[in-house]
PDB file of C-alpha atoms in Angstrom:
ATOM      1  CA  UNK A 221     -85.360  -3.050  80.404  1.00 64.00           C
ATOM      2  CA  UNK A 222     -84.096  -1.045  83.397  1.00 75.00           C
ATOM      3  CA  UNK A 223     -82.792   2.314  82.228  1.00 79.00           C
ATOM      4  CA  UNK A 224     -80.898   4.687  84.395  1.00 83.00           C
ATOM      5  CA  UNK A 225     -79.223   8.038  83.780  1.00 83.00           C
ATOM      6  CA  UNK A 226     -76.746   9.728  86.208  1.00 81.00           C
ATOM      7  CA  UNK A 227     -76.385  13.468  85.865  1.00 78.00           C
ATOM      8  CA  UNK A 228     -73.626  15.342  87.794  1.00 79.00           C
ATOM      9  CA  UNK A 229     -73.756  19.114  88.204  1.00 76.00           C
ATOM     10  CA  UNK A 230     -72.413  21.742  90.512  1.00 78.00           C
ATOM     11  CA  UNK A 231     -74.876  24.587  90.169  1.00 79.00           C
ATOM     12  CA  UNK A 232     -74.989  27.650  92.404  1.00 77.00           C
ATOM     13  CA  UNK A 233     -77.782  29.744  91.023  1.00 77.00           C
ATOM     14  CA  UNK A 234     -81.136  29.075  92.573  1.00 77.00           C
ATOM     15  CA  UNK A 235     -82.730  29.780  89.122  1.00 74.00           C
ATOM     16  CA  UNK A 236     -80.528  27.163  87.469  1.00 81.00           C
ATOM     17  CA  UNK A 237     -82.420  25.029  84.856  1.00 83.00           C
ATOM     18  CA  UNK A 238     -81.361  21.823  86.665  1.00 85.00           C
ATOM     19  CA  UNK A 239     -83.380  22.805  89.702  1.00 84.00           C
ATOM     20  CA  UNK A 240     -86.455  23.478  87.671  1.00 81.00           C
ATOM     21  CA  UNK A 241     -86.116  20.562  85.274  1.00 86.00           C
ATOM     22  CA  UNK A 242     -85.709  17.975  87.999  1.00 87.00           C
ATOM     23  CA  UNK A 243     -87.972  19.696  90.549  1.00 85.00           C
ATOM     24  CA  UNK A 244     -85.265  19.886  93.242  1.00 87.00           C
ATOM     25  CA  UNK A 245     -86.281  21.095  96.720  1.00 84.00           C
ATOM     26  CA  UNK A 246     -84.381  21.422  99.945  1.00 80.00           C
ATOM     27  CA  UNK A 247     -85.216  19.064 102.775  1.00 80.00           C
ATOM     28  CA  UNK A 248     -85.349  19.775 106.448  1.00 73.00           C
ATOM     29  CA  UNK A 249     -82.200  17.867 107.177  1.00 77.00           C
ATOM     30  CA  UNK A 250     -80.077  20.027 104.876  1.00 75.00           C
ATOM     31  CA  UNK A 251     -80.052  17.529 101.984  1.00 82.00           C
ATOM     32  CA  UNK A 252     -82.304  17.627  98.882  1.00 86.00           C
ATOM     33  CA  UNK A 253     -85.035  15.780  97.112  1.00 86.00           C
ATOM     34  CA  UNK A 254     -87.127  15.878  93.970  1.00 88.00           C
ATOM     35  CA  UNK A 255     -90.837  16.360  93.732  1.00 89.00           C
ATOM     36  CA  UNK A 256     -90.705  13.925  90.786  1.00 90.00           C
ATOM     37  CA  UNK A 257     -91.135  10.190  91.528  1.00 91.00           C
ATOM     38  CA  UNK A 258     -88.648   9.183  88.832  1.00 91.00           C
ATOM     39  CA  UNK A 259     -85.785  11.320  90.111  1.00 90.00           C
ATOM     40  CA  UNK A 260     -83.455  10.711  93.081  1.00 91.00           C
ATOM     41  CA  UNK A 261     -81.283  13.670  94.233  1.00 89.00           C
ATOM     42  CA  UNK A 262     -77.938  13.183  95.994  1.00 87.00           C
ATOM     43  CA  UNK A 263     -76.670  16.459  97.454  1.00 88.00           C
ATOM     44  CA  UNK A 264     -72.968  16.460  98.319  1.00 88.00           C
ATOM     45  CA  UNK A 265     -70.582  18.984  99.922  1.00 89.00           C
ATOM     46  CA  UNK A 266     -66.803  19.243 100.292  1.00 89.00           C
ATOM     47  CA  UNK A 267     -67.073  16.705 103.187  1.00 91.00           C
ATOM     48  CA  UNK A 268     -67.976  14.098 100.612  1.00 90.00           C
ATOM     49  CA  UNK A 269     -64.855  14.879  98.503  1.00 89.00           C
ATOM     50  CA  UNK A 270     -61.829  12.838  99.673  1.00 88.00           C
ATOM     51  CA  UNK A 271     -59.559  14.688  97.285  1.00 89.00           C
ATOM     52  CA  UNK A 272     -59.799  18.124  98.957  1.00 87.00           C
ATOM     53  CA  UNK A 273     -56.715  19.035 100.923  1.00 89.00           C
ATOM     54  CA  UNK A 274     -56.751  20.353 104.511  1.00 91.00           C
ATOM     55  CA  UNK A 275     -55.831  23.945 103.546  1.00 89.00           C
ATOM     56  CA  UNK A 276     -58.938  24.177 101.282  1.00 87.00           C
ATOM     57  CA  UNK A 277     -61.119  22.674 104.004  1.00 90.00           C
ATOM     58  CA  UNK A 278     -59.962  25.318 106.490  1.00 90.00           C
ATOM     59  CA  UNK A 279     -60.686  28.011 103.905  1.00 88.00           C
ATOM     60  CA  UNK A 280     -64.274  26.782 103.366  1.00 89.00           C
ATOM     61  CA  UNK A 281     -64.945  26.556 107.129  1.00 91.00           C
ATOM     62  CA  UNK A 282     -63.526  30.051 107.670  1.00 90.00           C
ATOM     63  CA  UNK A 283     -66.340  31.524 105.759  1.00 82.00           C
ATOM     64  CA  UNK A 284     -68.576  30.801 108.728  1.00 84.00           C
ATOM     65  CA  UNK A 285     -66.989  33.725 110.567  1.00 83.00           C
ATOM     66  CA  UNK A 286     -65.896  35.969 107.612  1.00 77.00           C
ATOM     67  CA  UNK A 287     -68.817  35.619 105.190  1.00 71.00           C
ATOM     68  CA  UNK A 288     -72.035  33.838 106.230  1.00 70.00           C
ATOM     69  CA  UNK A 289     -73.476  33.935 102.722  1.00 72.00           C
ATOM     70  CA  UNK A 290     -70.380  32.279 101.197  1.00 76.00           C
ATOM     71  CA  UNK A 291     -70.472  29.691 104.043  1.00 82.00           C
ATOM     72  CA  UNK A 292     -74.131  28.895 103.284  1.00 80.00           C
ATOM     73  CA  UNK A 293     -73.606  28.500  99.564  1.00 82.00           C
ATOM     74  CA  UNK A 294     -70.103  27.289  99.009  1.00 82.00           C
ATOM     75  CA  UNK A 295     -69.413  25.368 102.213  1.00 88.00           C
ATOM     76  CA  UNK A 296     -72.847  23.950 103.045  1.00 87.00           C
ATOM     77  CA  UNK A 297     -73.860  23.630  99.392  1.00 86.00           C
ATOM     78  CA  UNK A 298     -77.080  25.574  99.489  1.00 84.00           C
ATOM     79  CA  UNK A 299     -78.575  27.593  96.633  1.00 80.00           C
ATOM     80  CA  UNK A 300     -77.362  31.053  95.970  1.00 75.00           C
ATOM     81  CA  UNK A 301     -77.472  33.754  93.285  1.00 69.00           C
ATOM     82  CA  UNK A 302     -74.998  34.936  90.678  1.00 63.00           C
ATOM     83  CA  UNK A 303     -75.945  38.514  91.405  1.00 62.00           C
ATOM     84  CA  UNK A 304     -78.657  40.244  93.349  1.00 63.00           C
ATOM     85  CA  UNK A 305     -78.447  43.863  92.182  1.00 67.00           C
ATOM     86  CA  UNK A 306     -82.030  43.799  90.804  1.00 86.00           C
ATOM     87  CA  UNK A 307     -83.751  42.073  93.806  1.00 91.00           C
ATOM     88  CA  UNK A 308     -85.422  43.936  96.570  1.00 95.00           C
ATOM     89  CA  UNK A 309     -84.101  41.907  99.502  1.00 94.00           C
ATOM     90  CA  UNK A 310     -80.542  40.651  98.750  1.00 88.00           C
ATOM     91  CA  UNK A 311     -79.399  37.119  99.734  1.00 82.00           C
ATOM     92  CA  UNK A 312     -76.519  38.642 101.750  1.00 80.00           C
ATOM     93  CA  UNK A 313     -78.884  40.461 104.125  1.00 86.00           C
ATOM     94  CA  UNK A 314     -81.084  37.445 104.828  1.00 88.00           C
ATOM     95  CA  UNK A 315     -78.205  34.960 105.256  1.00 80.00           C
ATOM     96  CA  UNK A 316     -76.513  37.265 107.788  1.00 81.00           C
ATOM     97  CA  UNK A 317     -79.844  37.556 109.713  1.00 90.00           C
ATOM     98  CA  UNK A 318     -80.333  33.773 109.872  1.00 86.00           C
ATOM     99  CA  UNK A 319     -78.020  33.642 112.893  1.00 86.00           C
ATOM    100  CA  UNK A 320     -79.720  36.530 114.837  1.00 94.00           C
ATOM    101  CA  UNK A 321     -81.262  35.596 118.157  1.00 96.00           C
ATOM    102  CA  UNK A 322     -83.638  37.910 120.091  1.00 97.00           C
ATOM    103  CA  UNK A 323     -84.022  36.592 123.703  1.00 94.00           C
ATOM    104  CA  UNK A 324     -86.580  39.130 124.879  1.00 93.00           C
ATOM    105  CA  UNK A 325     -88.448  40.656 121.945  1.00 95.00           C
ATOM    106  CA  UNK A 326     -90.032  44.052 122.404  1.00 93.00           C
ATOM    107  CA  UNK A 327     -92.798  45.611 120.309  1.00 93.00           C
ATOM    108  CA  UNK A 328     -96.196  44.727 119.122  1.00 94.00           C
ATOM    109  CA  UNK A 329     -97.618  41.371 117.970  1.00 97.00           C
ATOM    110  CA  UNK A 330     -98.195  41.130 114.296  1.00 97.00           C
ATOM    111  CA  UNK A 331     -99.951  38.486 112.122  1.00 98.00           C
ATOM    112  CA  UNK A 332     -99.728  38.193 108.380  1.00 98.00           C
ATOM    113  CA  UNK A 333    -102.151  36.080 106.326  1.00 97.00           C
ATOM    114  CA  UNK A 334    -101.637  35.353 102.611  1.00 95.00           C
ATOM    115  CA  UNK A 335    -104.691  33.267 101.532  1.00 93.00           C
ATOM    116  CA  UNK A 336    -104.855  30.683  98.726  1.00 86.00           C
ATOM    117  CA  UNK A 337    -107.423  28.147  97.828  1.00 69.00           C
ATOM    118  CA  UNK A 338    -106.831  26.680  94.426  1.00 70.00           C
ATOM    119  CA  UNK A 339    -103.984  25.130  92.502  1.00 66.00           C
ATOM    120  CA  UNK A 340    -100.549  24.735  93.917  1.00 72.00           C
ATOM    121  CA  UNK A 341    -100.444  28.044  95.818  1.00 83.00           C
ATOM    122  CA  UNK A 342    -100.217  27.814  99.628  1.00 90.00           C
ATOM    123  CA  UNK A 343    -102.047  29.764 102.277  1.00 94.00           C
ATOM    124  CA  UNK A 344     -99.480  30.958 104.843  1.00 96.00           C
ATOM    125  CA  UNK A 345     -99.836  32.672 108.256  1.00 97.00           C
ATOM    126  CA  UNK A 346     -96.937  34.205 110.200  1.00 98.00           C
ATOM    127  CA  UNK A 347     -96.981  35.659 113.733  1.00 98.00           C
ATOM    128  CA  UNK A 348     -94.184  37.837 115.284  1.00 98.00           C
ATOM    129  CA  UNK A 349     -93.482  39.873 118.342  1.00 97.00           C
ATOM    130  CA  UNK A 350     -91.450  42.944 117.530  1.00 97.00           C
ATOM    131  CA  UNK A 351     -88.673  41.746 115.183  1.00 97.00           C
ATOM    132  CA  UNK A 352     -88.743  38.137 116.325  1.00 97.00           C
ATOM    133  CA  UNK A 353     -90.661  35.731 114.051  1.00 98.00           C
ATOM    134  CA  UNK A 354     -92.483  33.246 116.318  1.00 98.00           C
ATOM    135  CA  UNK A 355     -94.170  30.670 114.098  1.00 97.00           C
ATOM    136  CA  UNK A 356     -95.885  30.081 110.788  1.00 97.00           C
ATOM    137  CA  UNK A 357     -98.663  27.842 109.535  1.00 97.00           C
ATOM    138  CA  UNK A 358     -99.081  26.584 105.995  1.00 95.00           C
ATOM    139  CA  UNK A 359    -102.328  25.295 104.389  1.00 92.00           C
ATOM    140  CA  UNK A 360    -103.237  23.672 101.091  1.00 86.00           C
ATOM    141  CA  UNK A 361    -106.730  24.437  99.560  1.00 81.00           C
ATOM    142  CA  UNK A 362    -107.887  26.217 102.625  1.00 86.00           C
ATOM    143  CA  UNK A 363    -110.985  28.383 103.206  1.00 90.00           C
ATOM    144  CA  UNK A 364    -111.783  31.494 105.254  1.00 91.00           C
ATOM    145  CA  UNK A 365    -112.620  29.506 108.342  1.00 93.00           C
ATOM    146  CA  UNK A 366    -109.359  27.518 108.173  1.00 93.00           C
ATOM    147  CA  UNK A 367    -107.255  30.677 108.080  1.00 94.00           C
ATOM    148  CA  UNK A 368    -109.331  32.465 110.784  1.00 96.00           C
ATOM    149  CA  UNK A 369    -108.894  29.381 112.979  1.00 96.00           C
ATOM    150  CA  UNK A 370    -105.224  29.313 112.312  1.00 96.00           C
ATOM    151  CA  UNK A 371    -104.734  33.023 113.079  1.00 97.00           C
ATOM    152  CA  UNK A 372    -106.750  32.678 116.295  1.00 97.00           C
ATOM    153  CA  UNK A 373    -104.710  29.645 117.366  1.00 97.00           C
ATOM    154  CA  UNK A 374    -101.467  31.504 116.925  1.00 97.00           C
ATOM    155  CA  UNK A 375    -102.761  34.529 118.805  1.00 97.00           C
ATOM    156  CA  UNK A 376    -103.956  32.325 121.713  1.00 96.00           C
ATOM    157  CA  UNK A 377    -100.630  30.494 121.745  1.00 97.00           C
ATOM    158  CA  UNK A 378     -98.363  33.451 122.069  1.00 97.00           C
ATOM    159  CA  UNK A 379    -100.298  36.339 123.533  1.00 96.00           C
ATOM    160  CA  UNK A 380    -100.105  36.037 127.304  1.00 92.00           C
ATOM    161  CA  UNK A 381    -102.782  38.676 128.113  1.00 93.00           C
ATOM    162  CA  UNK A 382    -105.857  39.584 126.060  1.00 94.00           C
ATOM    163  CA  UNK A 383    -105.235  43.250 126.890  1.00 94.00           C
ATOM    164  CA  UNK A 384    -102.191  43.134 124.635  1.00 95.00           C
ATOM    165  CA  UNK A 385    -102.827  44.448 121.093  1.00 96.00           C
ATOM    166  CA  UNK A 386    -102.370  42.292 118.011  1.00 97.00           C
ATOM    167  CA  UNK A 387    -102.293  43.726 114.539  1.00 96.00           C
ATOM    168  CA  UNK A 388    -103.450  41.339 111.843  1.00 97.00           C
ATOM    169  CA  UNK A 389    -102.822  42.097 108.135  1.00 97.00           C
ATOM    170  CA  UNK A 390    -104.804  40.026 105.612  1.00 97.00           C
ATOM    171  CA  UNK A 391    -104.568  40.087 101.816  1.00 95.00           C
ATOM    172  CA  UNK A 392    -108.290  40.329 101.139  1.00 92.00           C
ATOM    173  CA  UNK A 393    -108.099  39.212  97.496  1.00 79.00           C
ATOM    174  CA  UNK A 394    -110.357  36.166  97.014  1.00 72.00           C
ATOM    175  CA  UNK A 395    -110.959  34.142 100.233  1.00 76.00           C
ATOM    176  CA  UNK A 396    -109.048  36.642 102.183  1.00 86.00           C
ATOM    177  CA  UNK A 397    -112.026  38.824 102.516  1.00 92.00           C
ATOM    178  CA  UNK A 398    -114.049  35.963 104.068  1.00 93.00           C
ATOM    179  CA  UNK A 399    -111.166  35.333 106.593  1.00 94.00           C
ATOM    180  CA  UNK A 400    -111.149  39.041 107.580  1.00 95.00           C
ATOM    181  CA  UNK A 401    -114.991  38.986 107.936  1.00 95.00           C
ATOM    182  CA  UNK A 402    -114.832  35.841 110.156  1.00 95.00           C
ATOM    183  CA  UNK A 403    -112.143  37.294 112.426  1.00 96.00           C
ATOM    184  CA  UNK A 404    -114.097  40.580 112.816  1.00 95.00           C
ATOM    185  CA  UNK A 405    -117.272  38.739 113.679  1.00 96.00           C
ATOM    186  CA  UNK A 406    -115.440  36.751 116.365  1.00 95.00           C
ATOM    187  CA  UNK A 407    -114.585  40.040 118.084  1.00 94.00           C
ATOM    188  CA  UNK A 408    -111.352  38.832 119.496  1.00 96.00           C
ATOM    189  CA  UNK A 409    -110.223  41.287 122.286  1.00 96.00           C
ATOM    190  CA  UNK A 410    -107.773  43.878 121.030  1.00 96.00           C
ATOM    191  CA  UNK A 411    -107.118  42.184 117.720  1.00 97.00           C
ATOM    192  CA  UNK A 412    -106.944  44.871 114.914  1.00 96.00           C
ATOM    193  CA  UNK A 413    -107.936  43.573 111.557  1.00 96.00           C
ATOM    194  CA  UNK A 414    -106.252  45.403 108.631  1.00 95.00           C
ATOM    195  CA  UNK A 415    -107.569  44.499 105.213  1.00 95.00           C
ATOM    196  CA  UNK A 416    -104.794  44.845 102.635  1.00 94.00           C
ATOM    197  CA  UNK A 417    -105.694  44.992  98.974  1.00 91.00           C
ATOM    198  CA  UNK A 418    -102.460  44.327  97.034  1.00 85.00           C
ATOM    199  CA  UNK A 419    -103.864  46.223  94.057  1.00 77.00           C
ATOM    200  CA  UNK A 420    -105.477  49.131  95.821  1.00 80.00           C
ATOM    201  CA  UNK A 421    -104.362  49.889  99.354  1.00 83.00           C
ATOM    202  CA  UNK A 422    -102.535  53.206  99.584  1.00 88.00           C
ATOM    203  CA  UNK A 423     -98.923  53.285 100.333  1.00 92.00           C
ATOM    204  CA  UNK A 424     -97.358  55.395 103.160  1.00 92.00           C
ATOM    205  CA  UNK A 425     -94.747  56.737 100.764  1.00 93.00           C
ATOM    206  CA  UNK A 426     -96.293  57.029  97.278  1.00 92.00           C
ATOM    207  CA  UNK A 427     -93.379  59.093  95.987  1.00 93.00           C
ATOM    208  CA  UNK A 428     -91.070  56.140  96.511  1.00 94.00           C
ATOM    209  CA  UNK A 429     -93.242  53.011  96.210  1.00 94.00           C
ATOM    210  CA  UNK A 430     -95.601  52.312  93.287  1.00 94.00           C
ATOM    211  CA  UNK A 431     -97.859  50.008  95.310  1.00 94.00           C
ATOM    212  CA  UNK A 432     -98.331  48.325  98.659  1.00 95.00           C
ATOM    213  CA  UNK A 433     -96.518  45.145  97.773  1.00 95.00           C
ATOM    214  CA  UNK A 434     -93.417  47.141  96.803  1.00 96.00           C
ATOM    215  CA  UNK A 435     -93.603  49.085 100.052  1.00 96.00           C
ATOM    216  CA  UNK A 436     -93.919  45.862 102.127  1.00 96.00           C
ATOM    217  CA  UNK A 437     -90.880  44.207 100.525  1.00 97.00           C
ATOM    218  CA  UNK A 438     -88.725  47.347 100.839  1.00 96.00           C
ATOM    219  CA  UNK A 439     -89.891  47.455 104.494  1.00 96.00           C
ATOM    220  CA  UNK A 440     -88.473  43.967 105.034  1.00 97.00           C
ATOM    221  CA  UNK A 441     -85.227  44.974 103.410  1.00 95.00           C
ATOM    222  CA  UNK A 442     -84.960  47.732 105.976  1.00 95.00           C
ATOM    223  CA  UNK A 443     -85.808  45.518 108.956  1.00 96.00           C
ATOM    224  CA  UNK A 444     -84.222  42.189 108.162  1.00 96.00           C
ATOM    225  CA  UNK A 445     -80.716  42.846 109.401  1.00 94.00           C
ATOM    226  CA  UNK A 446     -82.148  43.120 112.982  1.00 96.00           C
ATOM    227  CA  UNK A 447     -84.694  40.368 112.767  1.00 97.00           C
ATOM    228  CA  UNK A 448     -84.789  36.849 114.229  1.00 97.00           C
ATOM    229  CA  UNK A 449     -86.088  34.526 111.538  1.00 96.00           C
ATOM    230  CA  UNK A 450     -87.512  31.046 111.820  1.00 95.00           C
ATOM    231  CA  UNK A 451     -84.734  28.504 111.503  1.00 89.00           C
ATOM    232  CA  UNK A 452     -84.781  26.349 108.372  1.00 84.00           C
ATOM    233  CA  UNK A 453     -87.484  28.484 106.745  1.00 91.00           C
ATOM    234  CA  UNK A 454     -85.808  27.837 103.447  1.00 84.00           C
ATOM    235  CA  UNK A 455     -88.949  28.319 101.244  1.00 88.00           C
ATOM    236  CA  UNK A 456     -89.516  31.804 102.684  1.00 93.00           C
ATOM    237  CA  UNK A 457     -85.726  32.718 102.389  1.00 90.00           C
ATOM    238  CA  UNK A 458     -85.765  31.577  98.740  1.00 85.00           C
ATOM    239  CA  UNK A 459     -88.996  33.480  97.831  1.00 92.00           C
ATOM    240  CA  UNK A 460     -88.067  36.635  99.701  1.00 94.00           C
ATOM    241  CA  UNK A 461     -84.689  37.049  98.065  1.00 91.00           C
ATOM    242  CA  UNK A 462     -85.876  36.507  94.508  1.00 89.00           C
ATOM    243  CA  UNK A 463     -88.546  39.194  94.148  1.00 93.00           C
ATOM    244  CA  UNK A 464     -87.131  41.648  91.534  1.00 93.00           C
ATOM    245  CA  UNK A 465     -87.942  45.327  91.056  1.00 94.00           C
ATOM    246  CA  UNK A 466     -87.798  48.003  88.407  1.00 94.00           C
ATOM    247  CA  UNK A 467     -88.331  51.682  88.258  1.00 93.00           C
ATOM    248  CA  UNK A 468     -91.904  52.454  87.172  1.00 92.00           C
ATOM    249  CA  UNK A 469     -91.811  54.120  83.740  1.00 90.00           C
ATOM    250  CA  UNK A 470     -92.055  57.862  83.717  1.00 91.00           C
ATOM    251  CA  UNK A 471     -91.620  58.077  87.597  1.00 92.00           C
ATOM    252  CA  UNK A 472     -88.947  57.582  90.268  1.00 91.00           C
ATOM    253  CA  UNK A 473     -91.054  54.921  92.041  1.00 94.00           C
ATOM    254  CA  UNK A 474     -89.806  51.473  92.826  1.00 94.00           C
ATOM    255  CA  UNK A 475     -92.114  48.798  91.392  1.00 95.00           C
ATOM    256  CA  UNK A 476     -91.981  45.137  92.589  1.00 95.00           C
ATOM    257  CA  UNK A 477     -92.257  42.295  90.141  1.00 94.00           C
ATOM    258  CA  UNK A 478     -95.881  41.207  89.663  1.00 93.00           C
ATOM    259  CA  UNK A 479     -96.871  37.872  91.271  1.00 92.00           C
ATOM    260  CA  UNK A 480     -97.773  36.388  87.876  1.00 92.00           C
ATOM    261  CA  UNK A 481     -94.347  37.268  86.485  1.00 94.00           C
ATOM    262  CA  UNK A 482     -92.617  35.803  89.605  1.00 93.00           C
ATOM    263  CA  UNK A 483     -94.561  32.584  89.171  1.00 90.00           C
ATOM    264  CA  UNK A 484     -93.700  32.385  85.491  1.00 88.00           C
ATOM    265  CA  UNK A 485     -89.990  32.963  86.167  1.00 86.00           C
ATOM    266  CA  UNK A 486     -89.585  30.967  89.428  1.00 83.00           C
ATOM    267  CA  UNK A 487     -92.450  28.415  88.855  1.00 81.00           C
ATOM    268  CA  UNK A 488     -93.693  29.022  92.360  1.00 87.00           C
ATOM    269  CA  UNK A 489     -95.879  31.579  93.905  1.00 91.00           C
ATOM    270  CA  UNK A 490     -94.269  33.830  96.624  1.00 94.00           C
ATOM    271  CA  UNK A 491     -96.840  32.876  99.216  1.00 94.00           C
ATOM    272  CA  UNK A 492     -94.410  32.473 102.135  1.00 96.00           C
ATOM    273  CA  UNK A 493     -92.658  35.768 101.401  1.00 96.00           C
ATOM    274  CA  UNK A 494     -95.932  37.645 100.958  1.00 96.00           C
ATOM    275  CA  UNK A 495     -97.220  36.461 104.308  1.00 97.00           C
ATOM    276  CA  UNK A 496     -93.926  37.344 105.928  1.00 98.00           C
ATOM    277  CA  UNK A 497     -94.036  40.824 104.435  1.00 97.00           C
ATOM    278  CA  UNK A 498     -97.637  41.295 105.525  1.00 97.00           C
ATOM    279  CA  UNK A 499     -96.733  40.138 109.067  1.00 97.00           C
ATOM    280  CA  UNK A 500     -94.055  42.791 109.505  1.00 97.00           C
ATOM    281  CA  UNK A 501     -95.820  45.742 107.772  1.00 96.00           C
ATOM    282  CA  UNK A 502     -97.558  48.536 109.716  1.00 92.00           C
ATOM    283  CA  UNK A 503    -100.219  50.192 107.450  1.00 86.00           C
ATOM    284  CA  UNK A 504    -100.681  53.999 107.350  1.00 76.00           C
ATOM    285  CA  UNK A 505    -104.285  53.426 108.418  1.00 64.00           C
ATOM    286  CA  UNK A 506    -104.790  50.734 111.124  1.00 55.00           C
ATOM    287  CA  UNK A 507    -108.040  48.882 111.491  1.00 56.00           C
ATOM    288  CA  UNK A 508    -110.260  49.113 114.554  1.00 56.00           C
ATOM    289  CA  UNK A 509    -110.231  46.327 117.162  1.00 53.00           C
ATOM    290  CA  UNK A 510    -113.536  44.507 117.592  1.00 48.00           C
ATOM    291  CA  UNK A 511    -113.126  44.849 121.380  1.00 44.00           C
ATOM    292  CA  UNK A 512    -110.900  47.623 122.798  1.00 38.00           C
TER     293      UNK A 512
END
């Protein structure tokens, strides 16, 4: 017997139970799909509603100029948040930055590598020049050689002269240490390898930030209004704008939500956002280049 159930909802909150229950994800064409084989997702917007009058259509379209966040959520039908007072990087900042364009970026090259090898976690590499994000690579079940090859490929693709410095931040937990070792052994000219231990690397402002992860995310909050982001990098946008924070007990330090708690709440590891934060962070102590 063929059985079918049609469920109609109009959720806004990216943490809504419908999204989790039916494994709904955004697709590259602006629509949506489910990771489950037994679920079909049909995403609609006001353009699919023949009963909306012209005045309301004009109001929805006007948000493109007056409020980019409202336009993204209420006009284009993308996920949003009910409130973002307890997140480090608010939705509003990121959605305004999505339209930024930097024609001639200035500043150093930076690479951020967030390794992963097991389970559903992803290994992600970003490269930037100044505040312009250039490209990212994503791997499943990768090893240190995969990540070292990916980082070297990105550096070779975008650096026009080997005399130009590149600062490479790597989370050295697990296979990250092998990736760092491999890159150091390759002695890439003027590539500075910075080994970042999320649990132990010292912060530049210990009075304000309880650990390096917290400092990296607050650094993104400071920089993101002036950044050019990758277009349609929805997974990173979602992860970045959902990392919560508290005040560490007995101190005045900000403390970012632990990855294990984020994964439990969101059902996804913040791999893209972590790599993005690594890419744009400048440590207090910079590693030495293999070849100066």
